[in-house]
Short mmCIF file of C-alpha atoms in Angstrom, two decimals:
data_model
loop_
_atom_site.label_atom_id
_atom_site.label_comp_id
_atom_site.label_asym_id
_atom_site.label_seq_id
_atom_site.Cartn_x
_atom_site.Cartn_y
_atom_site.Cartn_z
CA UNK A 189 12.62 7.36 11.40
CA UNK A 190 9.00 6.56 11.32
CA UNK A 191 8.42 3.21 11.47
CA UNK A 192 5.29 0.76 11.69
CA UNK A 193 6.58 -2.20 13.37
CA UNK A 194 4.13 -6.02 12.77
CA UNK A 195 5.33 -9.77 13.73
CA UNK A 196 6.16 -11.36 10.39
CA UNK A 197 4.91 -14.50 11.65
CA UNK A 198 4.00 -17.00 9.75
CA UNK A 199 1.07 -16.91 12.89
CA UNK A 200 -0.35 -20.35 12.35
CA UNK A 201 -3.83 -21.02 13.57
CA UNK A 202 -7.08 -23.86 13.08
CA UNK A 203 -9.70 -23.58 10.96
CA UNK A 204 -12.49 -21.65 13.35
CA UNK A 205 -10.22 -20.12 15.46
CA UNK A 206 -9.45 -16.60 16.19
CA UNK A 207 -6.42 -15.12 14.67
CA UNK A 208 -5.34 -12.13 16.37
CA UNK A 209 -2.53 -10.06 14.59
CA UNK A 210 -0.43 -6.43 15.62
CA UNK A 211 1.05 -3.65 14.65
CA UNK A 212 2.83 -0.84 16.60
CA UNK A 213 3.63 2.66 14.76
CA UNK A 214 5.61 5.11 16.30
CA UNK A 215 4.52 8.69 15.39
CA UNK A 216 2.37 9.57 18.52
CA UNK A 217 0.71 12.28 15.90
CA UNK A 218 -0.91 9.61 13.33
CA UNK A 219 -4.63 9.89 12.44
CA UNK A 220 -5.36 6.83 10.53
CA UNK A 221 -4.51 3.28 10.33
CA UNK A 222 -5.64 0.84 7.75
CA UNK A 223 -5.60 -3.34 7.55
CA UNK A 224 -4.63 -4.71 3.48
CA UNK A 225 -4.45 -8.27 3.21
CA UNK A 226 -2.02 -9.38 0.31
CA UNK A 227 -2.30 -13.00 -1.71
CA UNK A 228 1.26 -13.84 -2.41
CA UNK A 229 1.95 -11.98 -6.19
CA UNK A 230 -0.90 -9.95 -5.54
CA UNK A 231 -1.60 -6.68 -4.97
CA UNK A 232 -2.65 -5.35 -1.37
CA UNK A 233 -6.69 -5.49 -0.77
CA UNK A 234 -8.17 -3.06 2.05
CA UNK A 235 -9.98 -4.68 4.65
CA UNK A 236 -10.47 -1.98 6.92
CA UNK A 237 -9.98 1.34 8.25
CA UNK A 238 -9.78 2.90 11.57
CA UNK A 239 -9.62 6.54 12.79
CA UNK A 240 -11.04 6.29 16.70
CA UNK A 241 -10.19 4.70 19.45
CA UNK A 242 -12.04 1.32 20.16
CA UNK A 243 -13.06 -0.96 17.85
CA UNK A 244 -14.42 -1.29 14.39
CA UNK A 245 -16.16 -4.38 13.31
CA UNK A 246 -17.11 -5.34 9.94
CA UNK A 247 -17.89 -9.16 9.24
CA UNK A 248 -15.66 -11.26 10.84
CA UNK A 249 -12.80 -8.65 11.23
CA UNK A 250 -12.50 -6.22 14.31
CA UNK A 251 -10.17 -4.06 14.25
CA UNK A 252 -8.92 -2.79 17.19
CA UNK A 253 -6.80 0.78 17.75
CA UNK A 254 -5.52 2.71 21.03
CA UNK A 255 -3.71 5.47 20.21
CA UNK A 256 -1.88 5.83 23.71
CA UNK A 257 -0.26 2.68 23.72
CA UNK A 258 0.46 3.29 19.68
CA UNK A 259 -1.21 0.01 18.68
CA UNK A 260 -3.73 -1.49 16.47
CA UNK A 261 -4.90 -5.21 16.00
CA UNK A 262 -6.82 -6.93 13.34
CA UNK A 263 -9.05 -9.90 14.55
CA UNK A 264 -10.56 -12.54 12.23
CA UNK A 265 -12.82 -14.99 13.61
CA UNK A 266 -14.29 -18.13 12.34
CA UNK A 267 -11.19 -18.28 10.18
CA UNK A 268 -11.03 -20.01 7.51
CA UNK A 269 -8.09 -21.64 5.10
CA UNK A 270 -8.46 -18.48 2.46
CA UNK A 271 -8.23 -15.88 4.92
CA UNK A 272 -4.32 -17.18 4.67
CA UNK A 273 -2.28 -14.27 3.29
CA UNK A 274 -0.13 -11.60 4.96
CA UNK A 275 -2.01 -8.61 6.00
CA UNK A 276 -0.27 -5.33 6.35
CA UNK A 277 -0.54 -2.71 8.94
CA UNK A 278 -0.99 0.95 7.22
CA UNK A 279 -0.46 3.79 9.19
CA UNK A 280 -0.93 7.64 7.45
CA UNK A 281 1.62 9.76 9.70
CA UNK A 282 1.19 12.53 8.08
CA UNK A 283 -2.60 13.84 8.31
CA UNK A 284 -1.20 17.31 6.63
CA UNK A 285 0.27 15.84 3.75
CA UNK A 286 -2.42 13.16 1.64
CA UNK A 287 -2.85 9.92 2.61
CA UNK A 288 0.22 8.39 1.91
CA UNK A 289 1.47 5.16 4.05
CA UNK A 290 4.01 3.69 5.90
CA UNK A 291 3.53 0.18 5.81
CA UNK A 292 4.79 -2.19 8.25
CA UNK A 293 6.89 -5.27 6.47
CA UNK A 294 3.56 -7.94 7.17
CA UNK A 295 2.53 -10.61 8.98
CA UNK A 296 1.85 -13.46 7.19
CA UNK A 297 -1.35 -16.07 8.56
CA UNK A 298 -1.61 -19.43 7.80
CA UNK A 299 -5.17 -20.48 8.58
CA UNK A 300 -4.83 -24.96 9.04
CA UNK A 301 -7.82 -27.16 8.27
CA UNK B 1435 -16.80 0.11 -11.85
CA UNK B 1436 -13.51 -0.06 -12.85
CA UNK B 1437 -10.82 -0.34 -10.06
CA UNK B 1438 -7.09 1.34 -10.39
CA UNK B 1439 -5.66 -0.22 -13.71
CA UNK B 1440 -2.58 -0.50 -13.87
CA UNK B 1441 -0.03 -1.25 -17.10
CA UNK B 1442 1.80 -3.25 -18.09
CA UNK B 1443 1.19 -6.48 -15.36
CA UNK B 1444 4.62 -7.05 -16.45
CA UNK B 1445 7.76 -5.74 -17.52
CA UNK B 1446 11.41 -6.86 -18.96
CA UNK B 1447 14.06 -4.35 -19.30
CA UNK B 1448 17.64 -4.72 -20.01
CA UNK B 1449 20.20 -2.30 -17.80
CA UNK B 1450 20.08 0.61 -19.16
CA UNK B 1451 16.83 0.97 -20.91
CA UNK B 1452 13.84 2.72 -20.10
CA UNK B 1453 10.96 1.88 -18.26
CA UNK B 1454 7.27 3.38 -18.28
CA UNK B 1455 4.87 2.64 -15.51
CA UNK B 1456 0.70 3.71 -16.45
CA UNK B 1457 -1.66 4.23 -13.57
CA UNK B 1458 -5.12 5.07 -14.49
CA UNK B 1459 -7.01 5.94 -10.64
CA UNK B 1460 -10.25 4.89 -9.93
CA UNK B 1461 -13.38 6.68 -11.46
CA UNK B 1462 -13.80 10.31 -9.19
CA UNK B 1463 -10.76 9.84 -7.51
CA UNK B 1464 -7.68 12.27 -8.08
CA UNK B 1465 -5.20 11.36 -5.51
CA UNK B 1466 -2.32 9.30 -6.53
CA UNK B 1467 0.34 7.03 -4.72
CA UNK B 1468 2.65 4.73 -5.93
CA UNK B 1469 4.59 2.51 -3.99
CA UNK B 1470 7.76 0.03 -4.42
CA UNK B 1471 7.60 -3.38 -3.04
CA UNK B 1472 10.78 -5.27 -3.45
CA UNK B 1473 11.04 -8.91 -3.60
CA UNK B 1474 10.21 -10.54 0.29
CA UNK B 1475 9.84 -6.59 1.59
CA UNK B 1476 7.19 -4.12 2.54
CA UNK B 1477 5.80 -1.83 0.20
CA UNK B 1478 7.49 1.81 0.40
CA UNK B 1479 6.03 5.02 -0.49
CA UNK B 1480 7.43 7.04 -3.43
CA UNK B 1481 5.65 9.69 -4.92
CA UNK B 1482 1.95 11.35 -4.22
CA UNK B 1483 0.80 13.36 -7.27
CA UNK B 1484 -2.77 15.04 -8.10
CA UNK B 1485 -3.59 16.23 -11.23
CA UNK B 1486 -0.39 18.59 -12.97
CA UNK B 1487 1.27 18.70 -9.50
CA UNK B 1488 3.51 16.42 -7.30
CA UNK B 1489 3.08 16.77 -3.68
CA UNK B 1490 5.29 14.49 -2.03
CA UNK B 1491 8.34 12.94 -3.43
CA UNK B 1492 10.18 11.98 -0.42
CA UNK B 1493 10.55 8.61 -1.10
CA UNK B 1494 11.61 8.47 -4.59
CA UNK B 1495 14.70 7.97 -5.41
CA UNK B 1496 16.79 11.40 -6.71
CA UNK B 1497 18.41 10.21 -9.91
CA UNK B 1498 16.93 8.08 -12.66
CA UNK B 1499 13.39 8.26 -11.05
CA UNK B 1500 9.88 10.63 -12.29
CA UNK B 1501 6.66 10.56 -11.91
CA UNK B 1502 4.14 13.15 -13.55
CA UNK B 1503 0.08 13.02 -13.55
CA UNK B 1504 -1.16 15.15 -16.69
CA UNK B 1505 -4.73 16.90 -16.79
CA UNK B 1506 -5.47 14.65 -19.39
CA UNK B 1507 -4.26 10.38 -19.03
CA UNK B 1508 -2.79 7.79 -16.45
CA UNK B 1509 -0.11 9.06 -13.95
CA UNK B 1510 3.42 7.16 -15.59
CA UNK B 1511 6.19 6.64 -12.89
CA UNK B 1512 9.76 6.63 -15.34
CA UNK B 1513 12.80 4.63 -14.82
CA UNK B 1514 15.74 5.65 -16.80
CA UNK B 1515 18.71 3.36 -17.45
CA UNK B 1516 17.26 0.90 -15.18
CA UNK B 1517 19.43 -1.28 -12.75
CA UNK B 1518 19.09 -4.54 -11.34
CA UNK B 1519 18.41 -3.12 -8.04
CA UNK B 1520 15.18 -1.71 -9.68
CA UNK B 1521 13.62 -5.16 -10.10
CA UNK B 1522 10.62 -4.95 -7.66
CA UNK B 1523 6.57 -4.90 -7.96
CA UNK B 1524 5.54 -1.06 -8.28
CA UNK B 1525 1.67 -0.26 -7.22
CA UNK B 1526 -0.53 2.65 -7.77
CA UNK B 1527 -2.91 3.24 -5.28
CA UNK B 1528 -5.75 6.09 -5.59
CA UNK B 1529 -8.14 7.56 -3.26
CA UNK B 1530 -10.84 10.31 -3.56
CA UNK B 1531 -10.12 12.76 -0.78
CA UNK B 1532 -6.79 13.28 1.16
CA UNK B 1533 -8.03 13.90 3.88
CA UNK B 1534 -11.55 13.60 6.27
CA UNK B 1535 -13.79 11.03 4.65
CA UNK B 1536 -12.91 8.95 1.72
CA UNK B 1537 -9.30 9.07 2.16
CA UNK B 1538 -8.49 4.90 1.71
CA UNK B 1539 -6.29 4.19 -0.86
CA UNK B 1540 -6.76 1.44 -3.30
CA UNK B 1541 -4.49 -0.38 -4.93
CA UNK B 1542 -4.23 -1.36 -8.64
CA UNK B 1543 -2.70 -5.19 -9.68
CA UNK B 1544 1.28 -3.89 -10.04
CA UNK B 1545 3.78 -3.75 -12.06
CA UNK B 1546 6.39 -6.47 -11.94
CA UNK B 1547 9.45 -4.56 -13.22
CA UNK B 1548 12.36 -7.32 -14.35
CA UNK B 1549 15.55 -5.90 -15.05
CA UNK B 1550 17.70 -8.16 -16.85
#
């Protein structure tokens, strides 16, 4: 079974702070890994994508991927109360076959003034 | 600049009737997911489709369950003689390429299936 594996939190931080969130995956043979960030009775918003090792910044997200150790992190700095959501991990295993996803289950962020 | 519309926001069946799913992908893009989400879960992949074909249906379910994407219209996931147990939010997600450059998926607003 391929599985994507996050905390499901809630991951509680302050206003300003760094919130610093993970995801393992387990097929050694995955190629890209994207971060969605999902409003409760929403529907999932891409915040980034990563394909290299090393990080990726864009704003006040990083993410973060090493393919060895079969992680990837999302860091938000400065947060702020609306970055609050759960943001779900995205892994394509299957570079052969589209880009379809297997999503871990989320890790929801509460962000506290 | 349309994004992936998706219709109806919401749906109430009774057991046993019908349902019809429409996903209309974003402009230039003609790769198609959709994906279940059931209530306090992760979103699971069903079906991949481009235009006249399906590519992967691996995770739909066997029985009661299609999903078609005609040369011309919106791809329309089908749920025959519905079941309680099909309650859930259903997205369509579309990207341009399926793989190399331009491969992220987007995701349309959902479909809020009620069976009652």
């Amino acid at each position: 079974q391929k599985e994507v594996e996050q905390n499901s939190g809630p991951l509680s931080v302050p206003e300003g702070a760094i919130a610093s969130l993970n995801c393992t995956y387990s097929d050694r043979g995955s190629q890209s890994f994207f971060w969605y960030r999902q409003y409760s009775g929403k529907s999932p918003e891409l915040i980034m994508f990563i394909y290299s090792n090393g990080d990726k910044e864009d704003g006040r997200f990083t993410a973060q991927l090493n393919k060895a150790s079969q992680y990837v992190s999302l860091l938000i700095r400065d947060s702020q109360p609306s970055d609050s959501a759960t943001y779900l991990c995205a892994v394509n295993m299957d570079y052969n076959a589209g880009n379809m996803l297997t999503f871990g289950g989320g890790t929801r962020l509460m962000v506290k003034p | 600049n349309a994004g992936v519309m998706q219709n109806p926001r919401h749906l109430v069946r009774r057991r046993g009737q019908e349902a019809r799913l429409r996903c209309s992908p974003m402009k230039g893009h003609s790769h198609v997911y959709w994906y279940r989400q059931l209530p306090e879960e992760g979103l699971k992949f069903m079906v991949y489709l481009q235009k006249e074909n399906i590519i992967d249906e691996s995770g739909m379910p066997k029985e009661r369950f299609s999903a078609e994407f005609p040369k011309e219209g919106p791809s329309i996931l089908r749920i025959q003689q519905v079941v309680r147990g099909d309650s859930a939010a259903y997205f369509c997600a579309s990207s341009r390429n399926d793989r190399g450059a331009n491969t992220e998926a987007f995701f349309g607003q959902g479909t809020r299936l009620t069976v009652v």
